[in-house]
Amino acid sequence: MLRNKKIILGVCGGIAAYKAIELLRLLTKSGADVHVIMTRAAQEFVAPLTFQTLSSNPVHTELFNLIAEREIGHISLADRADLFIVAPATANIIGKIANGIADDMLTTTVMATKAPVLFAPAMNVNMFTNPIYQENEEKLRRLGYLFEAPISGNLACGWQGEGKLAAPEAIFESALAALTEKDLAGRTILITAGPTREEIDPVRYISNHSSGKMGYALARAARRRGAKVLLVSGPTALDKPCGVSVIAVTSASEMQSEVMAHVAKCDVVIKAAAVADYRPLARNLTKIKKSADSTTIELIKNPDILAGLGALDSGLMPRPFLVGFAAETDALAENAAKKLKEKNLDMIVANDVSQADAGFNVDTNRALLFFRDGSSSQCGLMSKDQLAGSILDHVVARLTQH
Ligand code: CTP
């Protein structure tokens, strides 16, 4: 996701400096070319060699380095950057930048760059709430600098409260967002993800192999592109995506209630969830005891949430742009095209879930996309994050005509 992106990672002196190593790892894993600048204080906490080894680039520590300054190092770094991240950012660095002080390699390069700058502050809670700090942050925000707010928790100084560096994953997500065009700004997108569970009795349920990965990848991608995202999620083991409102549900009927409660304000609904088609006719209030050698559970059909949304255009409510998924093991194209028509969709994403590298519970997928106008598009084997990007490209392209 960050291939061909040059990122400067500024590391300041604080106990959270070691977490910048994890952030660096996430950035390089995504293909970014990362150049690290460390303040003198940062080097007291982590050795530059660690960052140098993991970034495969020399670490910048001195403003007046005879070798690096052959090409005026700080200016050339600042010019070439696509994004500048300062993590952890101390009260000191934020105070300096807010007041135009450039007296070391990091402050000078931040001042010289035209790239977006993302600060991830970390400090003692009293420093964080100090009006001087707050005023500096406010000033920088006003000037267009980005912030990934610290979180609350036990601080290394012994205090409890706000000031803990945001999780490296959250900073990484904000970095991706900073580099993404906001072509879904002003749009509200509802995405469903994961399986549903239909209870048989207090200890058993019917469900399926959906992990929720595709829906969560779509939620992250839509948020990065500027959309307000509501994620109606069945039970999954995944972390809540940053900046997304998650509504947790268990059964298909709970999912239907939440989708219908929010659909009126949505421009797009993407139904990536694997909804159980049937539920037990009656839920036993107590655990069913084993007795006979075989048993039967009578099932009743669940509401088809997507078909209900597709029928909205004839009712009072305007119908959002509808994207369905088709999980198939055979006759992929025929079944998907049939679902597109019968459920009155704008687009359907068809996956062959019988393949080991596509569909349920894996990080990759391959899909065929079909559209209302009869056209189609093929997405070969790719990560679910990449497929989420391609799906949203098609949504954006068609949304203006909807
Ligand atoms: N879907 C839904 N409500 C249901 C069943 C499915 O909203 N009760 C949605 C899914 O979220 C998906 C699409 O309909 O976007 C197709 O789901 P899929 O399981 O592939 O097909 P079904 O319509 O359930 O048909 P079948 O199981 O017979 O293939």
Tab-separated table of C-alpha atoms and ligand atoms in Angstrom:
chain	number	residue	atom	x	y	z
A	1	MET	CA	0.000	0.000	0.000
A	2	LEU	CA	2.967	2.329	0.455
A	3	ARG	CA	5.072	1.197	-2.500
A	4	ASN	CA	7.081	4.104	-3.989
A	5	LYS	CA	6.287	6.299	-0.981
A	6	LYS	CA	9.118	8.064	0.781
A	7	ILE	CA	8.370	8.606	4.443
A	8	ILE	CA	10.443	10.462	7.023
A	9	LEU	CA	10.025	9.110	10.533
A	10	GLY	CA	11.129	11.553	13.202
A	11	VAL	CA	11.780	9.963	16.591
A	12	CYS	CA	11.968	12.121	19.743
A	13	GLY	CA	13.301	11.318	23.186
A	14	GLY	CA	10.705	9.542	25.278
A	15	ILE	CA	10.170	6.065	26.637
A	16	ALA	CA	7.724	5.450	23.754
A	17	ALA	CA	10.666	5.717	21.293
A	18	TYR	CA	10.850	1.917	21.255
A	19	LYS	CA	7.307	1.789	19.815
A	20	ALA	CA	8.553	3.716	16.776
A	21	ILE	CA	10.425	0.508	15.866
A	22	GLU	CA	7.098	-1.295	15.432
A	23	LEU	CA	5.745	1.626	13.395
A	24	LEU	CA	8.845	1.509	11.178
A	25	ARG	CA	8.277	-2.203	10.659
A	26	LEU	CA	4.643	-1.632	9.584
A	27	LEU	CA	5.727	1.096	7.154
A	28	THR	CA	8.533	-0.898	5.533
A	29	LYS	CA	6.355	-4.027	5.363
A	30	SER	CA	3.894	-1.979	3.314
A	31	GLY	CA	6.626	-1.052	0.858
A	32	ALA	CA	7.558	2.449	2.079
A	33	ASP	CA	11.096	3.800	1.788
A	34	VAL	CA	11.581	5.138	5.329
A	35	HIS	CA	14.269	7.601	6.403
A	36	VAL	CA	14.629	8.020	10.141
A	37	ILE	CA	15.698	11.196	11.915
A	38	MET	CA	16.446	10.868	15.624
A	39	THR	CA	16.828	13.712	18.094
A	40	ARG	CA	19.756	13.572	20.495
A	41	ALA	CA	17.380	12.603	23.338
A	42	ALA	CA	15.836	9.777	21.259
A	43	GLN	CA	19.272	8.177	20.983
A	44	GLU	CA	19.340	7.870	24.782
A	45	PHE	CA	16.392	5.466	24.543
A	46	VAL	CA	17.061	3.456	21.357
A	47	ALA	CA	20.272	3.032	19.387
A	48	PRO	CA	20.247	4.484	15.834
A	49	LEU	CA	21.556	1.159	14.550
A	50	THR	CA	18.175	-0.464	15.277
A	51	PHE	CA	16.377	2.020	13.002
A	52	GLN	CA	19.149	1.866	10.421
A	53	THR	CA	18.975	-1.925	10.197
A	54	LEU	CA	15.182	-2.027	9.958
A	55	SER	CA	14.859	0.864	7.480
A	56	SER	CA	17.878	-0.142	5.335
A	57	ASN	CA	18.714	3.583	5.196
A	58	PRO	CA	21.234	5.662	7.149
A	59	VAL	CA	19.726	7.283	10.245
A	60	HIS	CA	20.028	11.071	10.430
A	61	THR	CA	21.065	12.453	13.774
A	62	GLU	CA	23.157	15.570	13.119
A	63	LEU	CA	22.288	18.731	11.241
A	64	PHE	CA	25.893	19.454	10.418
A	65	ASN	CA	27.065	16.084	9.171
A	66	LEU	CA	29.840	16.549	6.634
A	67	ILE	CA	28.847	13.564	4.499
A	68	ALA	CA	25.064	14.037	4.519
A	69	GLU	CA	25.360	17.795	4.066
A	70	ARG	CA	27.126	17.404	0.717
A	71	GLU	CA	23.650	17.746	-0.762
A	72	ILE	CA	22.238	19.824	2.120
A	73	GLY	CA	20.752	16.703	3.718
A	74	HIS	CA	17.864	18.201	5.619
A	75	ILE	CA	16.508	20.115	2.623
A	76	SER	CA	16.894	17.244	0.195
A	77	LEU	CA	15.172	14.850	2.636
A	78	ALA	CA	12.372	17.356	3.231
A	79	ASP	CA	11.880	17.848	-0.523
A	80	ARG	CA	11.710	14.174	-1.372
A	81	ALA	CA	9.233	13.148	1.372
A	82	ASP	CA	5.664	12.129	0.602
A	83	LEU	CA	4.828	12.104	4.302
A	84	PHE	CA	6.516	13.101	7.542
A	85	ILE	CA	5.623	11.277	10.753
A	86	VAL	CA	6.912	12.344	14.159
A	87	ALA	CA	6.371	9.495	16.645
A	88	PRO	CA	6.735	9.843	19.546
A	89	ALA	CA	6.397	13.636	19.391
A	90	THR	CA	7.323	15.306	22.670
A	91	ALA	CA	5.869	18.522	24.086
A	92	ASN	CA	9.274	20.030	23.297
A	93	ILE	CA	9.222	19.271	19.551
A	94	ILE	CA	5.597	20.388	19.182
A	95	GLY	CA	6.376	23.597	21.080
A	96	LYS	CA	9.404	24.279	18.891
A	97	ILE	CA	7.631	23.702	15.565
A	98	ALA	CA	4.575	25.709	16.671
A	99	ASN	CA	6.890	28.630	17.418
A	100	GLY	CA	9.147	28.387	14.391
A	101	ILE	CA	12.248	27.124	16.163
A	102	ALA	CA	14.491	24.993	13.946
A	103	ASP	CA	17.658	24.130	15.842
A	104	ASP	CA	18.359	20.471	15.022
A	105	MET	CA	18.013	18.002	12.159
A	106	LEU	CA	14.401	17.041	13.011
A	107	THR	CA	12.924	20.514	13.567
A	108	THR	CA	14.768	21.907	10.544
A	109	THR	CA	13.505	19.158	8.248
A	110	VAL	CA	9.902	19.458	9.516
A	111	MET	CA	10.024	23.209	8.880
A	112	ALA	CA	11.456	22.706	5.390
A	113	THR	CA	9.002	20.095	4.135
A	114	LYS	CA	5.936	20.657	1.979
A	115	ALA	CA	4.747	17.100	2.686
A	116	PRO	CA	1.898	16.427	5.139
A	117	VAL	CA	3.202	16.111	8.716
A	118	LEU	CA	1.598	13.700	11.196
A	119	PHE	CA	2.442	14.075	14.884
A	120	ALA	CA	1.822	11.245	17.356
A	121	PRO	CA	2.350	12.914	20.743
A	122	ALA	CA	3.450	11.058	23.881
A	123	MET	CA	4.083	12.730	27.231
A	124	ASN	CA	3.067	12.958	30.871
A	125	VAL	CA	-0.655	13.680	31.370
A	126	ASN	CA	0.008	17.035	33.066
A	127	MET	CA	2.246	18.129	30.203
A	128	PHE	CA	-0.433	17.022	27.753
A	129	THR	CA	-3.215	18.951	29.475
A	130	ASN	CA	-0.998	22.007	30.081
A	131	PRO	CA	-2.653	24.935	28.249
A	132	ILE	CA	0.706	25.864	26.687
A	133	TYR	CA	0.947	22.444	25.039
A	134	GLN	CA	-2.741	22.509	24.074
A	135	GLU	CA	-2.352	25.934	22.479
A	136	ASN	CA	0.670	24.752	20.466
A	137	GLU	CA	-1.200	21.670	19.233
A	138	GLU	CA	-4.263	23.762	18.369
A	139	LYS	CA	-2.089	26.187	16.392
A	140	LEU	CA	-0.460	23.359	14.428
A	141	ARG	CA	-3.840	21.722	13.724
A	142	ARG	CA	-5.134	25.062	12.435
A	143	LEU	CA	-2.146	25.224	10.099
A	144	GLY	CA	-2.967	21.799	8.648
A	145	TYR	CA	-0.616	19.581	10.663
A	146	LEU	CA	-2.155	16.180	11.437
A	147	PHE	CA	-2.317	14.526	14.853
A	148	GLU	CA	-2.857	10.969	16.031
A	149	ALA	CA	-4.084	11.653	19.563
A	150	PRO	CA	-2.449	9.877	22.494
A	151	ILE	CA	-4.492	7.360	24.439
A	152	SER	CA	-5.252	7.020	28.148
A	153	GLY	CA	-3.497	4.470	30.296
A	154	ASN	CA	-0.717	3.869	32.783
A	155	LEU	CA	2.113	6.215	31.870
A	156	ALA	CA	5.780	5.324	32.303
A	157	CYS	CA	6.160	8.247	34.742
A	158	GLY	CA	3.737	6.560	37.159
A	159	TRP	CA	0.769	8.786	36.364
A	160	GLN	CA	-2.461	7.573	34.837
A	161	GLY	CA	-4.264	9.418	32.073
A	162	GLU	CA	-3.941	10.730	28.548
A	163	GLY	CA	-0.460	10.896	27.106
A	164	LYS	CA	0.357	7.342	26.052
A	165	LEU	CA	1.548	7.058	22.447
A	166	ALA	CA	-1.232	5.816	20.139
A	167	ALA	CA	-0.848	2.208	19.009
A	168	PRO	CA	1.617	1.842	16.079
A	169	GLU	CA	-1.275	0.336	14.059
A	170	ALA	CA	-3.372	3.477	14.645
A	171	ILE	CA	-0.488	5.768	13.595
A	172	PHE	CA	0.084	3.569	10.529
A	173	GLU	CA	-3.610	3.803	9.623
A	174	SER	CA	-3.499	7.619	9.914
A	175	ALA	CA	-0.382	7.641	7.730
A	176	LEU	CA	-2.250	5.693	5.044
A	177	ALA	CA	-5.196	8.077	5.358
A	178	ALA	CA	-2.895	11.100	4.993
A	179	LEU	CA	-1.634	9.693	1.675
A	180	THR	CA	-5.053	8.777	0.295
A	181	GLU	CA	-7.207	10.925	-1.965
A	182	LYS	CA	-10.488	11.784	-0.217
A	183	ASP	CA	-12.797	10.740	-3.037
A	184	LEU	CA	-15.460	9.501	-0.583
A	185	ALA	CA	-15.500	12.677	1.557
A	186	GLY	CA	-19.023	13.632	2.590
A	187	ARG	CA	-20.338	10.107	1.942
A	188	THR	CA	-21.715	7.726	4.557
A	189	ILE	CA	-21.068	4.053	3.898
A	190	LEU	CA	-22.567	1.149	5.788
A	191	ILE	CA	-20.622	-2.100	5.570
A	192	THR	CA	-21.663	-5.438	7.025
A	193	ALA	CA	-18.995	-7.997	7.858
A	194	GLY	CA	-18.394	-11.381	9.405
A	195	PRO	CA	-20.730	-14.278	9.991
A	196	THR	CA	-24.000	-14.284	11.880
A	197	ARG	CA	-24.714	-16.765	14.670
A	198	GLU	CA	-28.098	-18.348	15.091
A	199	GLU	CA	-28.556	-19.811	18.555
A	200	ILE	CA	-29.841	-23.321	19.049
A	201	ASP	CA	-29.633	-23.252	22.850
A	202	PRO	CA	-27.516	-21.340	25.398
A	203	VAL	CA	-24.339	-23.232	24.381
A	204	ARG	CA	-24.704	-23.953	20.652
A	205	TYR	CA	-25.250	-22.051	17.439
A	206	ILE	CA	-25.287	-22.335	13.634
A	207	SER	CA	-22.760	-20.165	11.796
A	208	ASN	CA	-20.218	-20.237	8.930
A	209	HIS	CA	-16.488	-19.793	8.250
A	210	SER	CA	-16.540	-16.035	7.537
A	211	SER	CA	-13.690	-14.222	9.353
A	212	GLY	CA	-14.892	-10.686	8.572
A	213	LYS	CA	-11.537	-9.795	6.934
A	214	MET	CA	-13.032	-8.575	3.639
A	215	GLY	CA	-15.625	-6.338	5.313
A	216	TYR	CA	-13.058	-4.910	7.745
A	217	ALA	CA	-10.645	-4.206	4.857
A	218	LEU	CA	-13.470	-2.337	3.092
A	219	ALA	CA	-14.251	-0.342	6.244
A	220	ARG	CA	-10.588	0.721	6.660
A	221	ALA	CA	-10.263	1.625	2.977
A	222	ALA	CA	-13.506	3.652	2.928
A	223	ARG	CA	-12.478	5.566	6.046
A	224	ARG	CA	-9.082	6.382	4.519
A	225	ARG	CA	-10.864	7.769	1.467
A	226	GLY	CA	-12.780	10.182	3.682
A	227	ALA	CA	-16.120	8.361	4.146
A	228	LYS	CA	-18.012	8.202	7.423
A	229	VAL	CA	-18.138	4.442	7.975
A	230	LEU	CA	-20.636	2.355	9.935
A	231	LEU	CA	-19.512	-1.240	10.283
A	232	VAL	CA	-22.272	-3.654	11.302
A	233	SER	CA	-20.261	-6.666	12.329
A	234	GLY	CA	-21.128	-10.201	13.275
A	235	PRO	CA	-18.810	-11.939	15.788
A	236	THR	CA	-15.166	-11.814	14.607
A	237	ALA	CA	-11.708	-11.953	16.196
A	238	LEU	CA	-10.582	-8.774	14.395
A	239	ASP	CA	-9.509	-5.460	15.935
A	240	LYS	CA	-11.948	-2.583	15.598
A	241	PRO	CA	-10.774	-0.453	12.626
A	242	CYS	CA	-9.588	3.050	13.650
A	243	GLY	CA	-12.054	5.866	13.056
A	244	VAL	CA	-14.949	3.562	12.177
A	245	SER	CA	-18.233	3.248	14.153
A	246	VAL	CA	-18.663	-0.444	14.875
A	247	ILE	CA	-22.088	-1.868	15.688
A	248	ALA	CA	-21.715	-5.419	17.000
A	249	VAL	CA	-24.501	-7.880	16.235
A	250	THR	CA	-24.880	-11.626	16.585
A	251	SER	CA	-27.850	-12.915	14.594
A	252	ALA	CA	-29.216	-12.144	11.123
A	253	SER	CA	-32.294	-10.473	12.595
A	254	GLU	CA	-30.119	-8.204	14.772
A	255	MET	CA	-28.064	-7.358	11.681
A	256	GLN	CA	-31.239	-6.564	9.764
A	257	SER	CA	-32.527	-4.244	12.549
A	258	GLU	CA	-29.243	-2.299	12.662
A	259	VAL	CA	-28.961	-2.030	8.878
A	260	MET	CA	-32.547	-0.804	8.562
A	261	ALA	CA	-32.082	1.660	11.447
A	262	HIS	CA	-29.160	3.359	9.684
A	263	VAL	CA	-29.838	2.934	5.963
A	264	ALA	CA	-31.716	6.228	5.515
A	265	LYS	CA	-28.529	8.248	6.072
A	266	CYS	CA	-26.294	6.076	3.862
A	267	ASP	CA	-25.076	6.770	0.330
A	268	VAL	CA	-23.675	3.261	-0.082
A	269	VAL	CA	-24.336	-0.120	1.557
A	270	ILE	CA	-21.822	-2.931	1.043
A	271	LYS	CA	-23.040	-6.298	2.286
A	272	ALA	CA	-19.873	-8.327	2.785
A	273	ALA	CA	-21.366	-10.304	5.697
A	274	ALA	CA	-22.016	-14.010	5.350
A	275	VAL	CA	-25.549	-14.022	6.717
A	276	ALA	CA	-26.900	-17.378	7.879
A	277	ASP	CA	-29.794	-18.246	5.591
A	278	TYR	CA	-31.686	-20.177	8.266
A	279	ARG	CA	-32.130	-20.102	12.052
A	280	PRO	CA	-33.595	-22.656	14.436
A	281	LEU	CA	-37.369	-22.356	14.517
A	282	ALA	CA	-37.240	-22.208	18.310
A	283	ARG	CA	-34.309	-21.413	20.603
A	284	ASN	CA	-34.170	-23.825	23.535
A	285	LEU	CA	-33.959	-21.897	26.796
A	286	THR	CA	-31.929	-24.656	28.441
A	287	LYS	CA	-29.110	-26.824	27.104
A	288	ILE	CA	-30.458	-29.624	24.907
A	289	LYS	CA	-29.403	-32.934	26.453
A	290	LYS	CA	-28.183	-35.772	24.280
A	291	SER	CA	-30.437	-38.805	24.188
A	292	ALA	CA	-31.322	-40.395	20.830
A	293	ASP	CA	-28.569	-41.395	18.339
A	294	SER	CA	-29.769	-38.847	15.828
A	295	THR	CA	-31.696	-35.629	16.144
A	296	THR	CA	-33.313	-32.980	13.972
A	297	ILE	CA	-33.386	-29.218	14.370
A	298	GLU	CA	-36.133	-27.500	12.473
A	299	LEU	CA	-34.893	-24.383	10.699
A	300	ILE	CA	-36.753	-21.360	9.410
A	301	LYS	CA	-35.553	-18.928	6.719
A	302	ASN	CA	-33.908	-15.685	7.858
A	303	PRO	CA	-34.895	-12.401	6.244
A	304	ASP	CA	-32.759	-11.560	3.201
A	305	ILE	CA	-31.377	-8.188	4.332
A	306	LEU	CA	-29.890	-7.270	0.974
A	307	ALA	CA	-33.003	-8.146	-1.009
A	308	GLY	CA	-34.944	-5.949	1.432
A	309	LEU	CA	-32.602	-3.046	0.672
A	310	GLY	CA	-32.917	-3.674	-3.069
A	311	ALA	CA	-36.694	-3.361	-2.753
A	312	LEU	CA	-36.432	0.071	-1.107
A	313	ASP	CA	-36.606	2.108	-4.309
A	314	SER	CA	-40.289	1.356	-4.716
A	315	GLY	CA	-40.972	2.512	-1.146
A	316	LEU	CA	-40.703	5.824	0.642
A	317	MET	CA	-36.975	5.648	1.302
A	318	PRO	CA	-34.419	6.476	-1.425
A	319	ARG	CA	-32.266	3.472	-2.107
A	320	PRO	CA	-28.509	3.745	-1.480
A	321	PHE	CA	-25.942	2.404	-3.977
A	322	LEU	CA	-26.022	-1.315	-3.193
A	323	VAL	CA	-23.072	-3.688	-3.349
A	324	GLY	CA	-23.649	-7.364	-2.617
A	325	PHE	CA	-21.276	-10.298	-2.329
A	326	ALA	CA	-21.850	-13.741	-3.765
A	327	ALA	CA	-20.091	-16.621	-2.048
A	328	GLU	CA	-20.173	-19.516	-4.486
A	329	THR	CA	-18.579	-22.915	-4.913
A	330	ASP	CA	-19.777	-23.455	-8.515
A	331	ALA	CA	-21.298	-21.591	-11.483
A	332	LEU	CA	-19.800	-18.367	-10.101
A	333	ALA	CA	-20.736	-15.971	-12.898
A	334	GLU	CA	-24.274	-17.299	-13.433
A	335	ASN	CA	-25.138	-17.344	-9.719
A	336	ALA	CA	-23.691	-13.888	-9.125
A	337	ALA	CA	-25.494	-12.351	-12.102
A	338	LYS	CA	-28.744	-13.921	-10.897
A	339	LYS	CA	-28.286	-12.457	-7.383
A	340	LEU	CA	-27.466	-9.021	-8.837
A	341	LYS	CA	-30.753	-9.027	-10.769
A	342	GLU	CA	-32.995	-10.684	-8.190
A	343	LYS	CA	-31.799	-8.499	-5.299
A	344	ASN	CA	-31.846	-5.351	-7.492
A	345	LEU	CA	-28.197	-4.425	-6.819
A	346	ASP	CA	-25.864	-1.918	-8.449
A	347	MET	CA	-22.854	-4.177	-8.163
A	348	ILE	CA	-21.955	-7.655	-6.915
A	349	VAL	CA	-18.579	-9.079	-5.889
A	350	ALA	CA	-18.443	-12.787	-6.684
A	351	ASN	CA	-15.893	-15.069	-4.999
A	352	ASP	CA	-15.264	-18.734	-5.424
A	353	VAL	CA	-15.055	-19.760	-1.764
A	354	SER	CA	-13.971	-23.292	-2.622
A	355	GLN	CA	-10.442	-22.043	-3.484
A	356	ALA	CA	-7.786	-22.147	-0.764
A	357	ASP	CA	-6.519	-18.602	-1.462
A	358	ALA	CA	-9.886	-16.863	-1.814
A	359	GLY	CA	-13.049	-16.294	0.191
A	360	PHE	CA	-13.403	-17.300	3.824
A	361	ASN	CA	-10.725	-16.914	6.476
A	362	VAL	CA	-7.698	-16.033	4.305
A	363	ASP	CA	-5.908	-12.717	3.646
A	364	THR	CA	-6.201	-12.936	-0.145
A	365	ASN	CA	-9.107	-13.034	-2.538
A	366	ARG	CA	-9.907	-13.093	-6.229
A	367	ALA	CA	-13.203	-11.801	-7.483
A	368	LEU	CA	-15.398	-11.112	-10.457
A	369	LEU	CA	-17.335	-7.857	-10.281
A	370	PHE	CA	-20.661	-7.518	-12.084
A	371	PHE	CA	-22.540	-4.273	-12.563
A	372	ARG	CA	-26.179	-3.311	-13.124
A	373	ASP	CA	-25.433	-2.142	-16.696
A	374	GLY	CA	-24.288	-5.654	-17.650
A	375	SER	CA	-20.551	-4.912	-17.580
A	376	SER	CA	-18.060	-6.883	-15.498
A	377	SER	CA	-14.481	-6.669	-14.271
A	378	GLN	CA	-12.029	-9.305	-13.108
A	379	CYS	CA	-9.791	-8.895	-10.048
A	380	GLY	CA	-7.043	-11.540	-9.994
A	381	LEU	CA	-5.439	-12.899	-6.844
A	382	MET	CA	-4.687	-9.987	-4.494
A	383	SER	CA	-4.787	-9.084	-0.827
A	384	LYS	CA	-8.176	-8.254	0.661
A	385	ASP	CA	-6.876	-4.710	1.253
A	386	GLN	CA	-6.116	-4.370	-2.466
A	387	LEU	CA	-9.467	-5.853	-3.454
A	388	ALA	CA	-11.195	-3.409	-1.077
A	389	GLY	CA	-9.437	-0.579	-2.959
A	390	SER	CA	-10.578	-1.901	-6.352
A	391	ILE	CA	-14.182	-2.356	-5.177
A	392	LEU	CA	-14.256	1.227	-3.868
A	393	ASP	CA	-12.712	2.538	-7.126
A	394	HIS	CA	-15.724	1.076	-8.955
A	395	VAL	CA	-18.151	2.448	-6.349
A	396	VAL	CA	-16.652	5.957	-6.641
A	397	ALA	CA	-16.763	5.823	-10.449
A	398	ARG	CA	-20.454	4.856	-10.456
A	399	LEU	CA	-21.714	6.773	-7.442
A	400	THR	CA	-22.013	10.106	-9.233
A	401	GLN	CA	-24.433	8.605	-11.761
A	402	HIS	CA	-26.515	6.883	-9.071
B	1	CTP	N1	-27.520	-11.725	2.287
B	1	CTP	C1	-28.343	-11.001	3.112
B	1	CTP	N2	-29.254	-11.648	3.896
B	1	CTP	C2	-29.362	-12.992	3.856
B	1	CTP	C3	-28.515	-13.749	3.009
B	1	CTP	C4	-27.587	-13.084	2.238
B	1	CTP	O1	-28.248	-9.776	3.159
B	1	CTP	N3	-30.260	-13.590	4.622
B	1	CTP	C5	-26.564	-10.997	1.434
B	1	CTP	C6	-25.107	-11.294	1.727
B	1	CTP	O2	-24.602	-10.359	2.675
B	1	CTP	C7	-24.447	-11.121	0.366
B	1	CTP	C8	-25.555	-11.519	-0.615
B	1	CTP	O3	-26.778	-11.422	0.113
B	1	CTP	O4	-24.114	-9.785	0.087
B	1	CTP	C9	-25.419	-12.910	-1.169
B	1	CTP	O5	-25.197	-13.827	-0.131
B	1	CTP	P1	-24.890	-15.365	-0.452
B	1	CTP	O6	-24.727	-16.078	0.842
B	1	CTP	O7	-23.831	-15.457	-1.490
B	1	CTP	O8	-26.201	-15.844	-1.186
B	1	CTP	P2	-27.681	-16.065	-0.747
B	1	CTP	O9	-28.502	-14.929	-1.247
B	1	CTP	O10	-27.763	-16.344	0.715
B	1	CTP	O11	-28.065	-17.342	-1.601
B	1	CTP	P3	-27.437	-18.829	-1.564
B	1	CTP	O12	-27.050	-19.080	-0.112
B	1	CTP	O13	-28.544	-19.668	-2.017
B	1	CTP	O14	-26.267	-18.845	-2.489
